[in-house]
Coordinates of C-alpha atoms in Angstrom, one line a residue:
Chain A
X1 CA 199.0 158.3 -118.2
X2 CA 195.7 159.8 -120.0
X3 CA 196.3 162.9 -121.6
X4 CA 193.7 165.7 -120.9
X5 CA 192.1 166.9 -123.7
X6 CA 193.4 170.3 -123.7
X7 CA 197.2 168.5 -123.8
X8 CA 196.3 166.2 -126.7
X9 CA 198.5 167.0 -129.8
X10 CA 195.7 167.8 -132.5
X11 CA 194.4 165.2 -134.3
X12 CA 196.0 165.1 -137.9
X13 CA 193.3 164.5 -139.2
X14 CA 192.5 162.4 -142.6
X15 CA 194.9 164.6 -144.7
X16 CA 197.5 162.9 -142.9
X17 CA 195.6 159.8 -142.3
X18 CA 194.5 159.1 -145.7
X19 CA 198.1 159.2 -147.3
X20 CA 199.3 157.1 -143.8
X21 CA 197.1 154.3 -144.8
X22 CA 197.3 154.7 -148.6
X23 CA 201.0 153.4 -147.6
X24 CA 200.9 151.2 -144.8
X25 CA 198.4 149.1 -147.3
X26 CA 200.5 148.8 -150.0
X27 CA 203.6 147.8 -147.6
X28 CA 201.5 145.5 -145.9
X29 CA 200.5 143.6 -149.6
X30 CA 204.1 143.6 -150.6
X31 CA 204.8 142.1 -147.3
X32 CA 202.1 139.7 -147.6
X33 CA 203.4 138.7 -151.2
X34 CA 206.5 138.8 -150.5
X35 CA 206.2 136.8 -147.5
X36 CA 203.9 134.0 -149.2
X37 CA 206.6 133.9 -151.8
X38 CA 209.6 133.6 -149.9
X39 CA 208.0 130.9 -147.2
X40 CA 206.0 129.2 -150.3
X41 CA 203.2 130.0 -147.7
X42 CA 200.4 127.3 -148.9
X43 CA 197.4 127.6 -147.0
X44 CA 193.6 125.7 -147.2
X45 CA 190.8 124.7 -146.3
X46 CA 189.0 126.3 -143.3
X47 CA 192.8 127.9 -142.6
X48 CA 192.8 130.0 -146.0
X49 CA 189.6 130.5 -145.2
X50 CA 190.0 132.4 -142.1
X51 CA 193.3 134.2 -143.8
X52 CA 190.8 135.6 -146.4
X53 CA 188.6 136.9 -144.2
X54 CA 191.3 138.6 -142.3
X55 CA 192.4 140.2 -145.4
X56 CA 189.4 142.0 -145.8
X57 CA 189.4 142.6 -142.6
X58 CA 192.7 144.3 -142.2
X59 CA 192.0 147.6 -144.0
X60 CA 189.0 148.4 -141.6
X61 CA 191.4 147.9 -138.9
X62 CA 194.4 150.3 -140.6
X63 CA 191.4 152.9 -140.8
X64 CA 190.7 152.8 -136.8
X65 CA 194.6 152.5 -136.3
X66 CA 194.9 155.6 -138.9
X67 CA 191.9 157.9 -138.8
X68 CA 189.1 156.9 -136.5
X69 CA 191.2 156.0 -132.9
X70 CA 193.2 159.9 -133.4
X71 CA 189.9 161.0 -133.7
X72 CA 188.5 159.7 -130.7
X73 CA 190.8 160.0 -128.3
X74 CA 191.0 164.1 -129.6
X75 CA 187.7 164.1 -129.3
X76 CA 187.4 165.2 -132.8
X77 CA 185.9 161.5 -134.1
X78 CA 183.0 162.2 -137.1
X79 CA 179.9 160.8 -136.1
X80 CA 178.0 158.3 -137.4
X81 CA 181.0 156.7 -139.4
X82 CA 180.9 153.3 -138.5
X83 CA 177.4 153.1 -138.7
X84 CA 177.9 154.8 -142.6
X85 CA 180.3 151.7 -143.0
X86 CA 178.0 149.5 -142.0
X87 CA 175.4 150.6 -144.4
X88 CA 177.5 151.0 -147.7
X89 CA 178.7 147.5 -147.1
X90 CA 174.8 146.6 -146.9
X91 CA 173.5 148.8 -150.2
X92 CA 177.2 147.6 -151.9
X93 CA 175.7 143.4 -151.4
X94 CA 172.0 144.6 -151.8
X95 CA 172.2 147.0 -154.7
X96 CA 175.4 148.3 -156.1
X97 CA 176.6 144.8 -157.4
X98 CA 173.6 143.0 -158.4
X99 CA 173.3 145.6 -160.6
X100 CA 176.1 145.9 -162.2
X101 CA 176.2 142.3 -161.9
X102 CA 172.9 141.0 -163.1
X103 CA 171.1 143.4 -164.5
X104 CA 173.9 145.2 -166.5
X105 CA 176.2 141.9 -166.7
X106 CA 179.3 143.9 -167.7
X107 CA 181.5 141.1 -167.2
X108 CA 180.0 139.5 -169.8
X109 CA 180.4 142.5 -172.4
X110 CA 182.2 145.0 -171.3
X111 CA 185.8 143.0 -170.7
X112 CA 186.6 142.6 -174.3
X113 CA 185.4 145.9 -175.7
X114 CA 187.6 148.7 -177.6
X115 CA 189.5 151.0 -174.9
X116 CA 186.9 154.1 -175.1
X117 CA 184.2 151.6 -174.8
X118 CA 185.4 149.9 -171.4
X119 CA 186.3 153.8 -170.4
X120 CA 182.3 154.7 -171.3
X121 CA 181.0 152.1 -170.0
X122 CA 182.4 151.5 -166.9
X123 CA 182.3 155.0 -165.8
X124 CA 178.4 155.3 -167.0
X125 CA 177.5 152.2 -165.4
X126 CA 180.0 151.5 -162.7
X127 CA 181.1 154.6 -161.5
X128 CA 178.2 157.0 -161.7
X129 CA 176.3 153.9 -159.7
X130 CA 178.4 153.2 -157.2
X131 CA 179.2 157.1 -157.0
X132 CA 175.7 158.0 -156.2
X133 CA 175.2 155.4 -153.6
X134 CA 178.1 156.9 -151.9
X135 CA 176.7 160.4 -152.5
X136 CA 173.2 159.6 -151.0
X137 CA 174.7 157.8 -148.3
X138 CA 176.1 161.0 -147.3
X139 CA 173.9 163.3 -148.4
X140 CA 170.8 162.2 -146.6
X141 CA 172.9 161.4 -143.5
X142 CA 175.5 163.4 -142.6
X143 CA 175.5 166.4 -145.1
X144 CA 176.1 169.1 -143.8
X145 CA 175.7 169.1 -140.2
X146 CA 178.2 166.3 -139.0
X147 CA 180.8 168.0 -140.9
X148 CA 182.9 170.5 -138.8
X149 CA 185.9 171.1 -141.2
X150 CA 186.9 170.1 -144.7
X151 CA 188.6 166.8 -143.4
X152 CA 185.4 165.4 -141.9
X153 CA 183.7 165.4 -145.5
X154 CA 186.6 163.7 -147.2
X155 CA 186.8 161.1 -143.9
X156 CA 183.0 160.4 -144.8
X157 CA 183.9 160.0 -148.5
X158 CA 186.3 157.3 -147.5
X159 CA 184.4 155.7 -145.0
X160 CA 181.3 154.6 -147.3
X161 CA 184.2 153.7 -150.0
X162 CA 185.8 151.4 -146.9
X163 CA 182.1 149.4 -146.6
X164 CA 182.0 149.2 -151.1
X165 CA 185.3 147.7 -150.7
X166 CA 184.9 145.6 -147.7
X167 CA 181.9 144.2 -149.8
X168 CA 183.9 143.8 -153.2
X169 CA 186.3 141.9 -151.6
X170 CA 184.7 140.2 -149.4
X171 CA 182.1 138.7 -152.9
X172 CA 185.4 138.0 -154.9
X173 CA 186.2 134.9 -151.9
X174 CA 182.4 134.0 -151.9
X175 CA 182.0 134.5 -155.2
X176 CA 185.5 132.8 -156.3
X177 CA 186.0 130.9 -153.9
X178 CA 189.2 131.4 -151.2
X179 CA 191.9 132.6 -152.9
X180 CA 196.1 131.7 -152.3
X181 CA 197.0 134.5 -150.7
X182 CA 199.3 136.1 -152.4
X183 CA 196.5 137.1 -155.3
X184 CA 194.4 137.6 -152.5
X185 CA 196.8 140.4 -150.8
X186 CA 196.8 142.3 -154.4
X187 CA 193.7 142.0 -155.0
X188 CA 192.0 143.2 -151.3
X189 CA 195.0 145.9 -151.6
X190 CA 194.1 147.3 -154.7
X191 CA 190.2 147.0 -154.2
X192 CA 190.8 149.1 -151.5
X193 CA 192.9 151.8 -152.4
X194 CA 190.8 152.6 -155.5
X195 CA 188.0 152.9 -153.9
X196 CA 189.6 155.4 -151.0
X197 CA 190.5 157.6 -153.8
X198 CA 187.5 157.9 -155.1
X199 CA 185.8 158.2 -151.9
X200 CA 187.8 161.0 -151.2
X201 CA 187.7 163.1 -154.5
X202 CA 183.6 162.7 -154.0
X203 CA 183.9 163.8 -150.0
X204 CA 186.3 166.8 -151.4
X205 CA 183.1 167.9 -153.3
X206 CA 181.0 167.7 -150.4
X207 CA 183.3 169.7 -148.2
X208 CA 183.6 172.5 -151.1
X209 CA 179.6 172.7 -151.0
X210 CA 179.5 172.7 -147.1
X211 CA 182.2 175.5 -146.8
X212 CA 181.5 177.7 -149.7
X213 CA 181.0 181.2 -148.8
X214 CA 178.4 181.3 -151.8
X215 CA 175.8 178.9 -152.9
X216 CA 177.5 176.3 -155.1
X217 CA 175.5 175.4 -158.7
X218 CA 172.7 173.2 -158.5
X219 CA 174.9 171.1 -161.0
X220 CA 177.6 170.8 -158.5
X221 CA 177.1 167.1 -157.0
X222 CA 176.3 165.7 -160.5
X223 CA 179.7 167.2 -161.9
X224 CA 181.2 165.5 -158.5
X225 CA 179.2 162.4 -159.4
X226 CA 180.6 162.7 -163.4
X227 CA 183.9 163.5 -162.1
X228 CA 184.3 160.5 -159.7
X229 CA 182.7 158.2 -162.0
X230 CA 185.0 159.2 -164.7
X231 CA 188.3 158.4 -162.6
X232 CA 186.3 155.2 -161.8
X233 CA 186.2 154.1 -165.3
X234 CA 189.8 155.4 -166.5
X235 CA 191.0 153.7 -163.3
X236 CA 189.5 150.5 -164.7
X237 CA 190.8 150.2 -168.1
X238 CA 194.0 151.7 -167.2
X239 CA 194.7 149.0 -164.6
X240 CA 193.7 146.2 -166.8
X241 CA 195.9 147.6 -170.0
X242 CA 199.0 148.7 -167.4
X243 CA 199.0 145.3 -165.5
X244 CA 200.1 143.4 -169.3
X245 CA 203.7 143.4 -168.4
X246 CA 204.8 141.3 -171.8
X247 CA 203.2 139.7 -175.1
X248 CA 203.8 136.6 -176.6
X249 CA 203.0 134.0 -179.4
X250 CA 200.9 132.2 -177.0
X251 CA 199.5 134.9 -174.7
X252 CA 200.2 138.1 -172.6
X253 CA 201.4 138.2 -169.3
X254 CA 200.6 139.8 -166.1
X255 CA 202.0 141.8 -163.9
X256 CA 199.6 141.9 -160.7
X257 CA 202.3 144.0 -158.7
X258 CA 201.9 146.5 -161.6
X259 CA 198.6 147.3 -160.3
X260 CA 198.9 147.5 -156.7
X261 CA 201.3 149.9 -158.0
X262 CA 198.5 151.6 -160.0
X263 CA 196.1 151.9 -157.2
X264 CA 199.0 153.1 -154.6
X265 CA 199.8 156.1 -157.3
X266 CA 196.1 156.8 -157.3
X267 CA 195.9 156.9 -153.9
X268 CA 198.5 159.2 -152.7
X269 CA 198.1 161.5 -155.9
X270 CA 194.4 162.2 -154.9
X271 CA 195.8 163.0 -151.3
X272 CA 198.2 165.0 -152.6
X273 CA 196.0 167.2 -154.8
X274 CA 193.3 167.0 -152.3
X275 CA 195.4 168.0 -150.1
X276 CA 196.8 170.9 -151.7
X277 CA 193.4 172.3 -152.7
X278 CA 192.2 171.7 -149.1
X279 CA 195.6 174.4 -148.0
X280 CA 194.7 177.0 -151.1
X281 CA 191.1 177.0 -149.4
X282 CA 191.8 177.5 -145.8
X283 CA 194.3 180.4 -147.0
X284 CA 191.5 181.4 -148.8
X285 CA 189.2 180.9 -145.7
X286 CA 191.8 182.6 -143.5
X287 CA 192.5 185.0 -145.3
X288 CA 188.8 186.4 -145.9
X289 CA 186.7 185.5 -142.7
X290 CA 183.4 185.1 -142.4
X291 CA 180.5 182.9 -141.9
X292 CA 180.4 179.8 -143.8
X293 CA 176.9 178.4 -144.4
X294 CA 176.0 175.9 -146.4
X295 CA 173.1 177.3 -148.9
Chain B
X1 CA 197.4 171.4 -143.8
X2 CA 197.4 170.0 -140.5
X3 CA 196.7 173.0 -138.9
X4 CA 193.0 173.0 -137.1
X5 CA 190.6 174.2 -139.8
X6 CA 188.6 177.7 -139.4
X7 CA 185.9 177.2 -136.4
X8 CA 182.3 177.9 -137.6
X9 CA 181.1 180.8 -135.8
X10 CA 177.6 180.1 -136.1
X11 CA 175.4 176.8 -135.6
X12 CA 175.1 175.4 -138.6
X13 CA 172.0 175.1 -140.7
X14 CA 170.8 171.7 -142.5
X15 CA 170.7 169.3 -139.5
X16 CA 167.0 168.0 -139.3
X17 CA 166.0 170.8 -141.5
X18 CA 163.3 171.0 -144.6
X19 CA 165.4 171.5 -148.1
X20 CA 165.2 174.3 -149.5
X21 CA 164.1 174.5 -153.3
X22 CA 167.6 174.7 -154.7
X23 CA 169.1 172.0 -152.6
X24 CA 166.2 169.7 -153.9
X25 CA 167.4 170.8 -157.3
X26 CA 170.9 169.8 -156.5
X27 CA 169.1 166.3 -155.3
X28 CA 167.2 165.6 -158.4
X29 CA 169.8 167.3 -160.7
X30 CA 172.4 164.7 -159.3
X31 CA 169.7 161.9 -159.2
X32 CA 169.1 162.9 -163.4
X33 CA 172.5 162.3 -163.9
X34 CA 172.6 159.2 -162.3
X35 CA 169.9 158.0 -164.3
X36 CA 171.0 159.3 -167.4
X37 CA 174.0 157.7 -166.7
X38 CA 172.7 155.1 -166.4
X39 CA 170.6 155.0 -169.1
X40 CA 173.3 155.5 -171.8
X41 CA 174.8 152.3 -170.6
X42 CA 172.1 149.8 -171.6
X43 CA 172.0 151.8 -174.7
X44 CA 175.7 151.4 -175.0
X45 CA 175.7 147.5 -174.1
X46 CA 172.8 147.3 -176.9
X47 CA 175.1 148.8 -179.4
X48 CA 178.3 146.6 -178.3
X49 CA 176.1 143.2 -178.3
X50 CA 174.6 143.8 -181.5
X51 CA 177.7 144.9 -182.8
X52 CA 178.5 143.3 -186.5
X53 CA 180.5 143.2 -189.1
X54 CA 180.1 142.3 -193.1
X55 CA 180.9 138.9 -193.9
X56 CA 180.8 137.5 -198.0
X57 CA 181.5 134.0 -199.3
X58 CA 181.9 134.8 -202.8
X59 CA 182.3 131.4 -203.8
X60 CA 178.6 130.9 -202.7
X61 CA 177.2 134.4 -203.1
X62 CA 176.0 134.7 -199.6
X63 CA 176.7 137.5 -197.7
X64 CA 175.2 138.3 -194.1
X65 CA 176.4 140.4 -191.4
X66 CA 178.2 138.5 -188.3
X67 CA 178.8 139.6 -184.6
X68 CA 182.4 140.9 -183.8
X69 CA 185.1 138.6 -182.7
X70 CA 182.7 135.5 -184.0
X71 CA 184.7 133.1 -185.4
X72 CA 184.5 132.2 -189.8
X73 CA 184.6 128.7 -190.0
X74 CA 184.3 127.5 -194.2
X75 CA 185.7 123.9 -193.4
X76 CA 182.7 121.7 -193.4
X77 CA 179.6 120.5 -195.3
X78 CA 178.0 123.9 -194.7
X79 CA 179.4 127.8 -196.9
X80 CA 180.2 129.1 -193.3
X81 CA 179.8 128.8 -190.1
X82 CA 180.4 131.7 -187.2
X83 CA 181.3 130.7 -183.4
X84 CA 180.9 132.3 -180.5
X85 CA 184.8 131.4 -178.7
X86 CA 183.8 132.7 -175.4
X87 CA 180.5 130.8 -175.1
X88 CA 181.2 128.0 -173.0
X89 CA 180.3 125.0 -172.8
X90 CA 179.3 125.2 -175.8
X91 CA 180.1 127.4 -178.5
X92 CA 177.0 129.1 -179.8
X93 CA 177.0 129.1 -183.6
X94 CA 175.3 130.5 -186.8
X95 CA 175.5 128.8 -189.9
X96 CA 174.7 128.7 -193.2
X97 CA 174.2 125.5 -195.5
X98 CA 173.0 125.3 -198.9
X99 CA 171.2 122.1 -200.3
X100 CA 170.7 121.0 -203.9
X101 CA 167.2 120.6 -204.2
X102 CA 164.8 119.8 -206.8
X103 CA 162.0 122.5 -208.2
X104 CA 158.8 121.2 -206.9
X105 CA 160.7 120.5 -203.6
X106 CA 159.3 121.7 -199.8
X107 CA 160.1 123.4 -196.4
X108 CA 160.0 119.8 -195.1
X109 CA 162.1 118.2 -197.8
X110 CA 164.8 119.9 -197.0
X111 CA 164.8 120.0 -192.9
X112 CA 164.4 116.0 -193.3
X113 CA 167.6 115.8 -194.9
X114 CA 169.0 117.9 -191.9
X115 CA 167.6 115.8 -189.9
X116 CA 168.8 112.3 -191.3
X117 CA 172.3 113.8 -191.2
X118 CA 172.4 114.8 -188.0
X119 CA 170.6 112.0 -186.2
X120 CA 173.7 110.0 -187.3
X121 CA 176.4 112.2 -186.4
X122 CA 174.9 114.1 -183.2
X123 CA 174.1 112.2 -179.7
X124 CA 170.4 112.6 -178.5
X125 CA 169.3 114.4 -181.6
X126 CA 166.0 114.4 -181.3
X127 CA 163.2 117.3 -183.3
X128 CA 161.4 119.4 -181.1
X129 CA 158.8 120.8 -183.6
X130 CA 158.7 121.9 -187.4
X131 CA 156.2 124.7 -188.3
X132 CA 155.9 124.7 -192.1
X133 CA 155.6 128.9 -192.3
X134 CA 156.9 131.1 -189.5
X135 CA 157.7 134.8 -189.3
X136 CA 161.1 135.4 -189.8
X137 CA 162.8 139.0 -190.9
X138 CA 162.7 137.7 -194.1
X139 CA 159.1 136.2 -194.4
X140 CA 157.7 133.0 -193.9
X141 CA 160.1 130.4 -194.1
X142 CA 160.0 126.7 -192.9
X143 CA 161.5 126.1 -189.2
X144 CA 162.6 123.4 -187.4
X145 CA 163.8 123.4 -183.7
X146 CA 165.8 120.6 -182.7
X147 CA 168.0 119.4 -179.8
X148 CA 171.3 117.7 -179.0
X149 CA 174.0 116.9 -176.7
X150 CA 177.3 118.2 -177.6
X151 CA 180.6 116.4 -176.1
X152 CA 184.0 117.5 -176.1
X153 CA 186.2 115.2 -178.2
X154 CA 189.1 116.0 -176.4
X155 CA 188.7 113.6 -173.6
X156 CA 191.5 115.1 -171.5
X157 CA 189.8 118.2 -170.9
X158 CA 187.4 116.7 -168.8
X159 CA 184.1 118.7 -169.8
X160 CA 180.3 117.5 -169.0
X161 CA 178.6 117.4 -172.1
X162 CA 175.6 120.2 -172.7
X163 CA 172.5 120.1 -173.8
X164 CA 172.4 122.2 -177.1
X165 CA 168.9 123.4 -178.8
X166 CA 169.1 124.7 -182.6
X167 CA 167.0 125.9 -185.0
X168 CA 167.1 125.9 -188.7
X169 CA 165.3 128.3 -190.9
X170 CA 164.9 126.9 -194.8
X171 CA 164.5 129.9 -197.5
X172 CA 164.8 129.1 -201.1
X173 CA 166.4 130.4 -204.4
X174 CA 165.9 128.3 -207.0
X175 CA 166.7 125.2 -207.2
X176 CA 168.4 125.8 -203.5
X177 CA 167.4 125.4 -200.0
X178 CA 169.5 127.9 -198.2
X179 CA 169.3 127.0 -193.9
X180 CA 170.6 129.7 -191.6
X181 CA 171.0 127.4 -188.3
X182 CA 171.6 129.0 -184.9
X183 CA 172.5 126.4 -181.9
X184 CA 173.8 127.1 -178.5
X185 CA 173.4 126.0 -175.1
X186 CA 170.3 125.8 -172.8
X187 CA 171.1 128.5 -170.9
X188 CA 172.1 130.9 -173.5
X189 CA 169.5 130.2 -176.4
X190 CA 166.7 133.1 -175.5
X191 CA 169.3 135.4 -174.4
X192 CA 171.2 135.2 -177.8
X193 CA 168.2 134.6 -180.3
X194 CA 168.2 138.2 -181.3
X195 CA 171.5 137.3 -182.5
X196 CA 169.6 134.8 -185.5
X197 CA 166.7 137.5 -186.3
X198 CA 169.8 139.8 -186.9
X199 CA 171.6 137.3 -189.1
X200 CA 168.8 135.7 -190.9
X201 CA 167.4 139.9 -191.6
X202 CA 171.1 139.8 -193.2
X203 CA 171.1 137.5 -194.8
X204 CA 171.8 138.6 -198.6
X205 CA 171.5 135.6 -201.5

């Protein structure tokens, strides 16, 4: 029987849904590896095909299941998400990665440079690119009028992340070629989940400047641009050193669990801290009423 | 936390609106960043591709600066040679050779000696053109440009041979012709020359 609106529990909301799907991603690529492993699960042609396109396709899905379907049915959905989806994954293929892939070529250069190098470069290059995309996606969208509450900015910050990542992953198969799926479950997983975070520490920027009580700085979206281009590039290098699970005479070895593990931690720890500065400003908020207006 | 956030009391502005002045500077401001951003990356790819170090064969009295992580190869008919180990297929290379050469000798002497050698020992050698003075860091020198087709000897690791172009630049000292080479593949040549005006401006002898 259909709730009425009135009787619908409220909708948690993406401080709740963001940490839900942080998890049930990772437990779904352990599953998927361990699965693969345990079965010897060998899949081709058009069939590992079709299983790589699912994979990318999954995480969209866990986003409906998590976020957007609450939303709806509470009446409380963000507008204009899927359509913000839609056109990330477009500017992602069309601009993001041809230029970081043609014109900047950083695979070529970048890879085998010193740490602070890989750090500099890939957040000057990668992050503050792909973080600026995702700002004017929302800025000249959505901002500020489709955002009722904190949440909604942070759900917008993920949402364009969801179409970069859907696009990322979805170019490693073309690119690559498909994948067995066990790589291909890390890999999807951990595209993903680095990109929510950062999606969500830019949206928590937005939703400081849409509910400030004061004009925030002019500065303030280029430090939110530095500052999620800067977890973009430590996130990077970090990754690739952590993953190096031994050394030997004749080569290193990896440890591609170790970074699922990596992106899962960076997930749920920019929920958490999200999440803790989203409580200290509704106390705030609560505390002193007034009108909030977005100068 | 998951309590309902604060309702806002009054419609707010920004939907459909002009920007104000200060939200345009927050717009540009961010949009500066970006580029500036962006900037200091090709400035900071420039500076890791052109990155070199100081290389000296004593032995020969040559000294020239060579691009980090390349290779030192002293084990052939040449004072060194530097490689490229992530050029693939083929691995592009800079080298130095030093012939003996007598005093009324020429440009052209010496690249036809390069050339006899090679024609036996590389497939499809063949001389593209030899200018007898061209511009090079360090002044007019003799050039030749040349190409070959380099195979893998290994036959088990299955590679398709590539087409290689090189070029070999003849200074002299003496009574010898000093040849800074550069080769690499087809498809990397132009994008890597800068890498021979670097060496050859280097060069020290």
């Amino acid at each position: 029987m259909a709730l009425h609106r009135e009787e619908m529990p409220i909708q948690p909301g993406i401080w709740r849904a963001g940490p839900v799907m942080t998890l049930a991603l990772a437990g779904l690529a352990l599953a998927g590896l361990l699965v693969t492993g345990l079965v010897g699960l060998q899949l081709d042609g058009l069939v590992l095909n079709l299983a790589d396109l699912a994979l990318v396709v999954v995480p969209l899905g866990l986003w409906w299941l998590a976020y957007y379907r609450p939303a709806q049915r509470t009446g409380k959905a963000v507008r204009y998400m899927p359509v913000l989806i839609l056109a990330s994954a477009v500017i992602t293929n069309g601009l993001a990665l041809p230029i970081i892939e043609r014109i900047y070529r950083v695979d070529a250069w970048l890879v085998n440079a010193p740490g602070n190098t890989r750090i500099a470069g890939y957040t000057l290059i990668v992050g503050f690119l792909e973080a600026y995309l995702k700002f004017a996606l929302i800025r000249y969208t959505v901002f500020p009028h489709a955002m009722r509450e904190r949440g909604d900015a942070v759900a917008y910050g993920v949402a364009v992340s969801l179409g970069f990542a859907a696009v990322q992953s979805l170019r490693f198969f073309l690119d690559g070629g498909a994948a067995p799926l066990g790589p291909a479950v890390l890999r999807v997983a951990e595209t993903y989940l680095s990109q929510i975070a950062f999606g969500a520490v830019l949206g928590y920027f937005f939703a400081s400047a849409r509910f400030a009580r004061r004009a925030v700085p002019v500065w303030w979206f280029a430090l939110a641009l530095a500052v999620t281009a800067l977890l973009n590039g430590l996130y990077t290098v970090f990754r690739a050193g952590i993953i190096v699970s031994g050394f030997g005479i004749s080569g290193t070895a990896n440890s591609p669990i170790l970074g699922l593990a990596v992106a899962t931690v960076l997930a749920l720890g920019v929920f958490f801290v999200l999440t803790f500065l989203n409580g200290q400003a509704e106390a705030r908020d609560a505390a002193t009423p007034g009108m909030v207006i977005y100068r | 936390m998951n309590r309902p956030s604060q309702p806002i009391p009054t419609p707010v502005p920004g939907g459909g609106r002009a920007y104000t002045t200060r939200e345009r500077w927050t717009n540009w401001i961010a949009l500066g960043a970006t580029l500036l951003a962006l900037f200091g990356g090709i400035l900071l790819r420039d500076s890791v591709i052109s990155e070199s170090q100081f290389y000296e064969d004593p032995a020969a009295g040559i000294s020239a600066m060579r691009p980090v992580g390349w290779l030192v190869d002293r084990g052939g008919d040449y004072v060194f040679r530097l490689r490229d180990p992530e050029a693939r297929p083929f691995k592009t290379t800079l080298q130095v050779t030093v012939l003996t050469v007598g005093p009324d000798a020429e440009g052209r002497n010496a690249l036809d000696m390069l050339t006899l050698r090679r024609a036996a020992r590389l497939s499809g050698y063949r001389v593209l053109n030899v200018h007898d003075s061209v511009n090079t860091p360090r002044g007019p020198a003799p050039q030749m440009r040349y190409a070959f087709v380099a195979s893998e000897p290994d036959p088990f690791l299955e590679t398709l041979p590539a087409a290689v172009i090189g070029v070999d630049v003849v200074f002299f000292k003496s009574n010898q012709a000093i040849i800074a080479t550069y080769q690499a593949g087809v498809d990397r040549f132009d994008a890597e020359y800068f890498r021979f005006e670097q060496f050859v401006a280097s060069l020290r002898f």
